[in-house]
PDB file of C-alpha atoms in Angstrom:
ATOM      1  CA  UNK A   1     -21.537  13.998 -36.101  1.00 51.00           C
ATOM      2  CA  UNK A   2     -21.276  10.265 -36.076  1.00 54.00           C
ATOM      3  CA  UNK A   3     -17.466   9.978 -35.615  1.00 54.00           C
ATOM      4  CA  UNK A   4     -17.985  11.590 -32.233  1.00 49.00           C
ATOM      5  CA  UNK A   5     -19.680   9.022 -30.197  1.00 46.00           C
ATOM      6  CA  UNK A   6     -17.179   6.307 -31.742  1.00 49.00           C
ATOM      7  CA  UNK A   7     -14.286   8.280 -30.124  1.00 48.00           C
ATOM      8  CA  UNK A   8     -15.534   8.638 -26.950  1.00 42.00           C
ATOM      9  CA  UNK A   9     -16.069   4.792 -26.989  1.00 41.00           C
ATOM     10  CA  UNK A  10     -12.708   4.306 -27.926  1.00 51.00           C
ATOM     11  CA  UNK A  11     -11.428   6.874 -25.860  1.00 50.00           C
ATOM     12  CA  UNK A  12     -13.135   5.261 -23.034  1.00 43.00           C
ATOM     13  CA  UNK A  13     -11.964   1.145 -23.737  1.00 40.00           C
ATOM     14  CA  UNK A  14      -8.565   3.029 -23.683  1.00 43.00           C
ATOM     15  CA  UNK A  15      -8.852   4.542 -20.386  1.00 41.00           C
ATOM     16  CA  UNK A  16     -10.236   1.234 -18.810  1.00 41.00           C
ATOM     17  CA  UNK A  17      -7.443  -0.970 -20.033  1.00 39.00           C
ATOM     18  CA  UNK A  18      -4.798   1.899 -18.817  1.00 41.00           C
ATOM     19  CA  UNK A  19      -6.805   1.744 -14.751  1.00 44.00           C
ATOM     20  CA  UNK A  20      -7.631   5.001 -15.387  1.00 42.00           C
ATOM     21  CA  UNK A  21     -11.612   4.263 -15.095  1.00 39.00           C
ATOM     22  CA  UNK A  22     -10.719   2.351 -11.807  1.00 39.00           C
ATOM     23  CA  UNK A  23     -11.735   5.315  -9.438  1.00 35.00           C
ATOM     24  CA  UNK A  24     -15.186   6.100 -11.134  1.00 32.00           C
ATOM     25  CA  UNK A  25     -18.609   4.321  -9.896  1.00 29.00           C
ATOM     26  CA  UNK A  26     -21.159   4.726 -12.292  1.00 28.00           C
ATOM     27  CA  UNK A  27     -24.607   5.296 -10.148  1.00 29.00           C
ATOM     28  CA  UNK A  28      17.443   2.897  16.048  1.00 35.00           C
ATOM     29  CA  UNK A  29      18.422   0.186  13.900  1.00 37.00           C
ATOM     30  CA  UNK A  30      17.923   1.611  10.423  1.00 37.00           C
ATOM     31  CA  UNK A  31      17.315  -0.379   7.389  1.00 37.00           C
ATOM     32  CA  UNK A  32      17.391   1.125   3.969  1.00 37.00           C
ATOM     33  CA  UNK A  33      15.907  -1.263   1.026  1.00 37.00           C
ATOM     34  CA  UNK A  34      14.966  -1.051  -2.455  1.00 37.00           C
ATOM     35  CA  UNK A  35      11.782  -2.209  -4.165  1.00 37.00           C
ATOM     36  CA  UNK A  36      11.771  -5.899  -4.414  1.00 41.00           C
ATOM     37  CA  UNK A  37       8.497  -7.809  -3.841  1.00 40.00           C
ATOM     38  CA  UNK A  38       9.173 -10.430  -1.262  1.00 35.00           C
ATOM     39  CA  UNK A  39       6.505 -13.016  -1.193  1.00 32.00           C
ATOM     40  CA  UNK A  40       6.800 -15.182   2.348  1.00 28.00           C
ATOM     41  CA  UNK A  41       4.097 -18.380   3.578  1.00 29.00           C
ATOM     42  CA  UNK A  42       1.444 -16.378   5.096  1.00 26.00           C
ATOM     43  CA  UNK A  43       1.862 -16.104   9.413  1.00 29.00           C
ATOM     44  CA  UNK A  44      -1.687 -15.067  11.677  1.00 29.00           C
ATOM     45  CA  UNK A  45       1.043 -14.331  14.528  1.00 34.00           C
ATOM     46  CA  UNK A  46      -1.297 -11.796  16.229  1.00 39.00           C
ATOM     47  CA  UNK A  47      -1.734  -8.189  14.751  1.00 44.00           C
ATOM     48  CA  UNK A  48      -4.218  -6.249  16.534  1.00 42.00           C
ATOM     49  CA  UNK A  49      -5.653  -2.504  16.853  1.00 41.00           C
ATOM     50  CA  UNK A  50      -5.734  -2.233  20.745  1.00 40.00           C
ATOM     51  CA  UNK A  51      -4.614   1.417  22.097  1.00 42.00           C
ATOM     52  CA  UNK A  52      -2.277   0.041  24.818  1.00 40.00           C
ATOM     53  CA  UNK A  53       1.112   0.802  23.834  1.00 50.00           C
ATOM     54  CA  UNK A  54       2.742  -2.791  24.634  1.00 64.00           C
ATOM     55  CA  UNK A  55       0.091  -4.537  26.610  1.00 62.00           C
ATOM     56  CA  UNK A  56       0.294  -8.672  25.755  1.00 84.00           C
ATOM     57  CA  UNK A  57       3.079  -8.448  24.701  1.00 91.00           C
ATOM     58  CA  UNK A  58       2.779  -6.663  21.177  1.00 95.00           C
ATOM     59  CA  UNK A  59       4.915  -3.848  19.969  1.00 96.00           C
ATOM     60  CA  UNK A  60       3.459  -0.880  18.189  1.00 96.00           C
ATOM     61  CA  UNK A  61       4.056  -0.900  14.087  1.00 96.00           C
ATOM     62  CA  UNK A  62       4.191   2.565  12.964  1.00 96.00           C
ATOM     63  CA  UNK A  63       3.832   3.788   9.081  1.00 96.00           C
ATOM     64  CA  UNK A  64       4.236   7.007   7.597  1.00 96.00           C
ATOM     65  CA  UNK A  65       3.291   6.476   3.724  1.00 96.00           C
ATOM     66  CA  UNK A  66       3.211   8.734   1.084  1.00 95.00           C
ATOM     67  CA  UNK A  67       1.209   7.881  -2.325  1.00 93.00           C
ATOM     68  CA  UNK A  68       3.565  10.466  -4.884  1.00 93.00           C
ATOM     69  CA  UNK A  69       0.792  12.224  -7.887  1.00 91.00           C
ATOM     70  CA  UNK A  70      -0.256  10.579 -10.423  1.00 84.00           C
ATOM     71  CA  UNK A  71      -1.603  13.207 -12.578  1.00 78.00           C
ATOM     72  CA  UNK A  72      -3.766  11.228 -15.350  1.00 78.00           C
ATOM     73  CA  UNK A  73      -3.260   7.291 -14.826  1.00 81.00           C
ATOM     74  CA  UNK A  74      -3.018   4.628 -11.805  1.00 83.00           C
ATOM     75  CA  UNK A  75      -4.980   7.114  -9.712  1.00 86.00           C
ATOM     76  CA  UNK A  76      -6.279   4.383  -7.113  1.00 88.00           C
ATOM     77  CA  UNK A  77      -6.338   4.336  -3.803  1.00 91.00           C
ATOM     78  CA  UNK A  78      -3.532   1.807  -1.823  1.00 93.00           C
ATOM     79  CA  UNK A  79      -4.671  -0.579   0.825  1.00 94.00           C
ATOM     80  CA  UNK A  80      -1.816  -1.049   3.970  1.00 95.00           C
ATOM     81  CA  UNK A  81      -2.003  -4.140   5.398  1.00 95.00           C
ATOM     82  CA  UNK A  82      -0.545  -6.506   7.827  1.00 97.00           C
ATOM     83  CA  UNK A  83      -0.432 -10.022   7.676  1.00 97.00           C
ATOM     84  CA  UNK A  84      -3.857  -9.633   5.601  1.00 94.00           C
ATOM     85  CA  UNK A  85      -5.305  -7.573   8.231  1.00 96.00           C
ATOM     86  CA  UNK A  86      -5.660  -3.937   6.675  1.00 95.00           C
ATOM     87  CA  UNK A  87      -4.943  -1.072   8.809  1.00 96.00           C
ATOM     88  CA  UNK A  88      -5.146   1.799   6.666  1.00 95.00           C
ATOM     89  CA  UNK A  89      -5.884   3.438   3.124  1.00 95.00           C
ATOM     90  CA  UNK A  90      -3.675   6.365   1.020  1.00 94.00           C
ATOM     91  CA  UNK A  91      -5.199   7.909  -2.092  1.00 92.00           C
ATOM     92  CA  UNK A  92      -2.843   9.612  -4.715  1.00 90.00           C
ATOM     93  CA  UNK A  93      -1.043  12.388  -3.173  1.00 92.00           C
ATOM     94  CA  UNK A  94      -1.617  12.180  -0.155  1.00 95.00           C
ATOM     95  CA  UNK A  95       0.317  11.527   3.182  1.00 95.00           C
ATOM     96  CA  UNK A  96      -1.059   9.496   5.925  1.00 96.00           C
ATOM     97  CA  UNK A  97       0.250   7.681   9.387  1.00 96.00           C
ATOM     98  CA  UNK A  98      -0.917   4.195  11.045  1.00 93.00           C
ATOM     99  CA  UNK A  99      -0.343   2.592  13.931  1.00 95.00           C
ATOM    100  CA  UNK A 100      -1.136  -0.965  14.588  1.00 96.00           C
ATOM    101  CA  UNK A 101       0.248  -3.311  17.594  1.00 96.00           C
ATOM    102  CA  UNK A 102       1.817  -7.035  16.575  1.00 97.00           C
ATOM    103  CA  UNK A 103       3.378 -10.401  18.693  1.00 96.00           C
ATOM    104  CA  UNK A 104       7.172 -10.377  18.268  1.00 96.00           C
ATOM    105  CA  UNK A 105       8.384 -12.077  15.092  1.00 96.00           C
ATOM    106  CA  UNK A 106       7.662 -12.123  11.634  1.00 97.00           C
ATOM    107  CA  UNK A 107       5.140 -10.301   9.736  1.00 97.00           C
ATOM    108  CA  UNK A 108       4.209  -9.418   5.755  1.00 97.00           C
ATOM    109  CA  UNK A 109       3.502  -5.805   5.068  1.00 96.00           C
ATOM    110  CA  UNK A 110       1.543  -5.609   2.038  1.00 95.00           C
ATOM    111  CA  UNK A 111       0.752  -2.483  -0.366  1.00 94.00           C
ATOM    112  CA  UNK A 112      -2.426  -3.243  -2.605  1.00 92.00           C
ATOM    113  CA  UNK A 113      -4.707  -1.471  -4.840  1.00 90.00           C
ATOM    114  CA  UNK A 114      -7.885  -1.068  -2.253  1.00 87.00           C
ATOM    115  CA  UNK A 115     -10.510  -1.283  -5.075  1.00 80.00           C
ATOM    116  CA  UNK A 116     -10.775  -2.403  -8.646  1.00 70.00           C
ATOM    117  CA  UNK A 117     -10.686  -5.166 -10.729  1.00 63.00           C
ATOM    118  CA  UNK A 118      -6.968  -5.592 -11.121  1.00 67.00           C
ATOM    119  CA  UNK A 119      -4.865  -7.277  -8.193  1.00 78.00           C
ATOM    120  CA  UNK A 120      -1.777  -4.864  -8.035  1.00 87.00           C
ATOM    121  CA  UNK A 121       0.250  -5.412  -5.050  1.00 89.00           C
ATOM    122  CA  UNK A 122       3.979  -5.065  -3.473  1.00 92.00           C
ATOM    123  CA  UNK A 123       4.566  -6.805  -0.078  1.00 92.00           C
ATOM    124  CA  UNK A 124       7.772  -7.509   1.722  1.00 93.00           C
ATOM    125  CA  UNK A 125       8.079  -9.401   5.498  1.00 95.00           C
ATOM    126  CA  UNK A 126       9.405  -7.875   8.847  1.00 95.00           C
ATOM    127  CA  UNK A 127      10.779  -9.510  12.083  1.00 96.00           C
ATOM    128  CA  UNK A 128       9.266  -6.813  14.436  1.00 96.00           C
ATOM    129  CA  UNK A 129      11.408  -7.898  18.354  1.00 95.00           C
ATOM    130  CA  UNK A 130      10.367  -4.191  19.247  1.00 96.00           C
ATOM    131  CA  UNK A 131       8.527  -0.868  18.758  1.00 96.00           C
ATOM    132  CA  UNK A 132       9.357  -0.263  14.838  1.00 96.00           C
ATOM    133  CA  UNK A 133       8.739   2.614  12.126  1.00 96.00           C
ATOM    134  CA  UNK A 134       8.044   2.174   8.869  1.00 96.00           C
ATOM    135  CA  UNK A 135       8.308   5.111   6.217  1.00 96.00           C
ATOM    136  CA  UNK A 136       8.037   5.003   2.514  1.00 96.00           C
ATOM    137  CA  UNK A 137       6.950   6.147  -0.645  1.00 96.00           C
ATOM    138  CA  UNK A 138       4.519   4.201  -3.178  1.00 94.00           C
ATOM    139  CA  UNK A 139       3.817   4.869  -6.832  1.00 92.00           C
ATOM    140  CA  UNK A 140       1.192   3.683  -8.563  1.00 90.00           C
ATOM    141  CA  UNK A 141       1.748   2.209 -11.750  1.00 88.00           C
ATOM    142  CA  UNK A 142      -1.099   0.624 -14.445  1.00 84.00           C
ATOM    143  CA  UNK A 143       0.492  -3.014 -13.480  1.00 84.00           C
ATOM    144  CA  UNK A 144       2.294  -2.347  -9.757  1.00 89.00           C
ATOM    145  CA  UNK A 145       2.712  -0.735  -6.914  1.00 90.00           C
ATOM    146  CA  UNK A 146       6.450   0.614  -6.349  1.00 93.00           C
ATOM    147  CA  UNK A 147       8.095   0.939  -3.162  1.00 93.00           C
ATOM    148  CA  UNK A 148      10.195   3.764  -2.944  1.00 92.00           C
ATOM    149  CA  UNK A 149      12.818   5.161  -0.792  1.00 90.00           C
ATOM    150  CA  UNK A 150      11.570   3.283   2.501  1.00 88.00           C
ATOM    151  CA  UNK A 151      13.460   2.298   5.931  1.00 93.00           C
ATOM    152  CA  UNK A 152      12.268   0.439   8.438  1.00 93.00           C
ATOM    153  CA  UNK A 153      13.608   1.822  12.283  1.00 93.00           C
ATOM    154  CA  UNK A 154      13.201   1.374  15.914  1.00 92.00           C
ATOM    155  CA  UNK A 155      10.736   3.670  17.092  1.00 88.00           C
ATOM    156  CA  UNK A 156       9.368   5.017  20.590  1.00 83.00           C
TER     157      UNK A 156
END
């Protein structure tokens, strides 16, 4: 009967070092790329979350992310951000659309793990010089996030 609780301990440290504990609180131009991280000096050129379509100047940034099943492991949720400012959150399996409005020029587009203690990121920059689409899929991995199968496109 003693073996038992030593298991579950052990069974436990395992699951923490893997993320898998990470969830739980106790109490028309078409670009195709592939998954590089692209790290670029940091730029506050103006992203904001007004509903005015291209007033001041901005264009709209428009994502359509998917977060592909994890069934045991790297089950956290991602964090979508521009230039540091976040505009949305995807949990595993799950679908989800943002909209955001940014000056002309360049921008970083960061994937991160939203919560946890691990930093687990993938980011790559954009010159945005009009509306623009961004679609892509992300996996979640114990030690990164991967960018799948994403294009970047001139939207309405």
């Amino acid at each position: 009967m003693k073996k038992i609780p030593i298991i579950l301990c052990i069974i436990a440290v395992c699951m923490s070092i893997t993320g898998c504990l990470d969830n739980i609180t106790i109490g028309s131009d078409t670009s195709t790329h592939t998954n590089e991280s692209t790290s670029i000096e940091y730029s506050s050129s103006g992203v904001g979350n007004n509903n005015n379509g291209n007033e001041n100047g901005r264009y709209k940034l428009n994502f359509n992310v998917k977060v592909e099943k994890n069934l045991l492991f790297s089950k956290y949720p991602v964090a979508v951000l521009v230039d540091d400012e976040k505009v949305g959150q995807i949990s595993n399996n799950e679908s989800s659309t943002f909209t955001t409005y940014v000056l002309p020029g360049e921008h970083v587009i960061t994937f991160k793990k939203a919560k946890g203690f691990f930093d687990k990121k993938n980011e790559f920059s954009i010159d945005v010089q009009s509306n623009t689409g961004i679609s892509c899929k992300l996996h979640t991995k114990k030690t990164k996030i991967e960018i799948k199968d994403w294009t970047v496109f001139t939207a309405n």
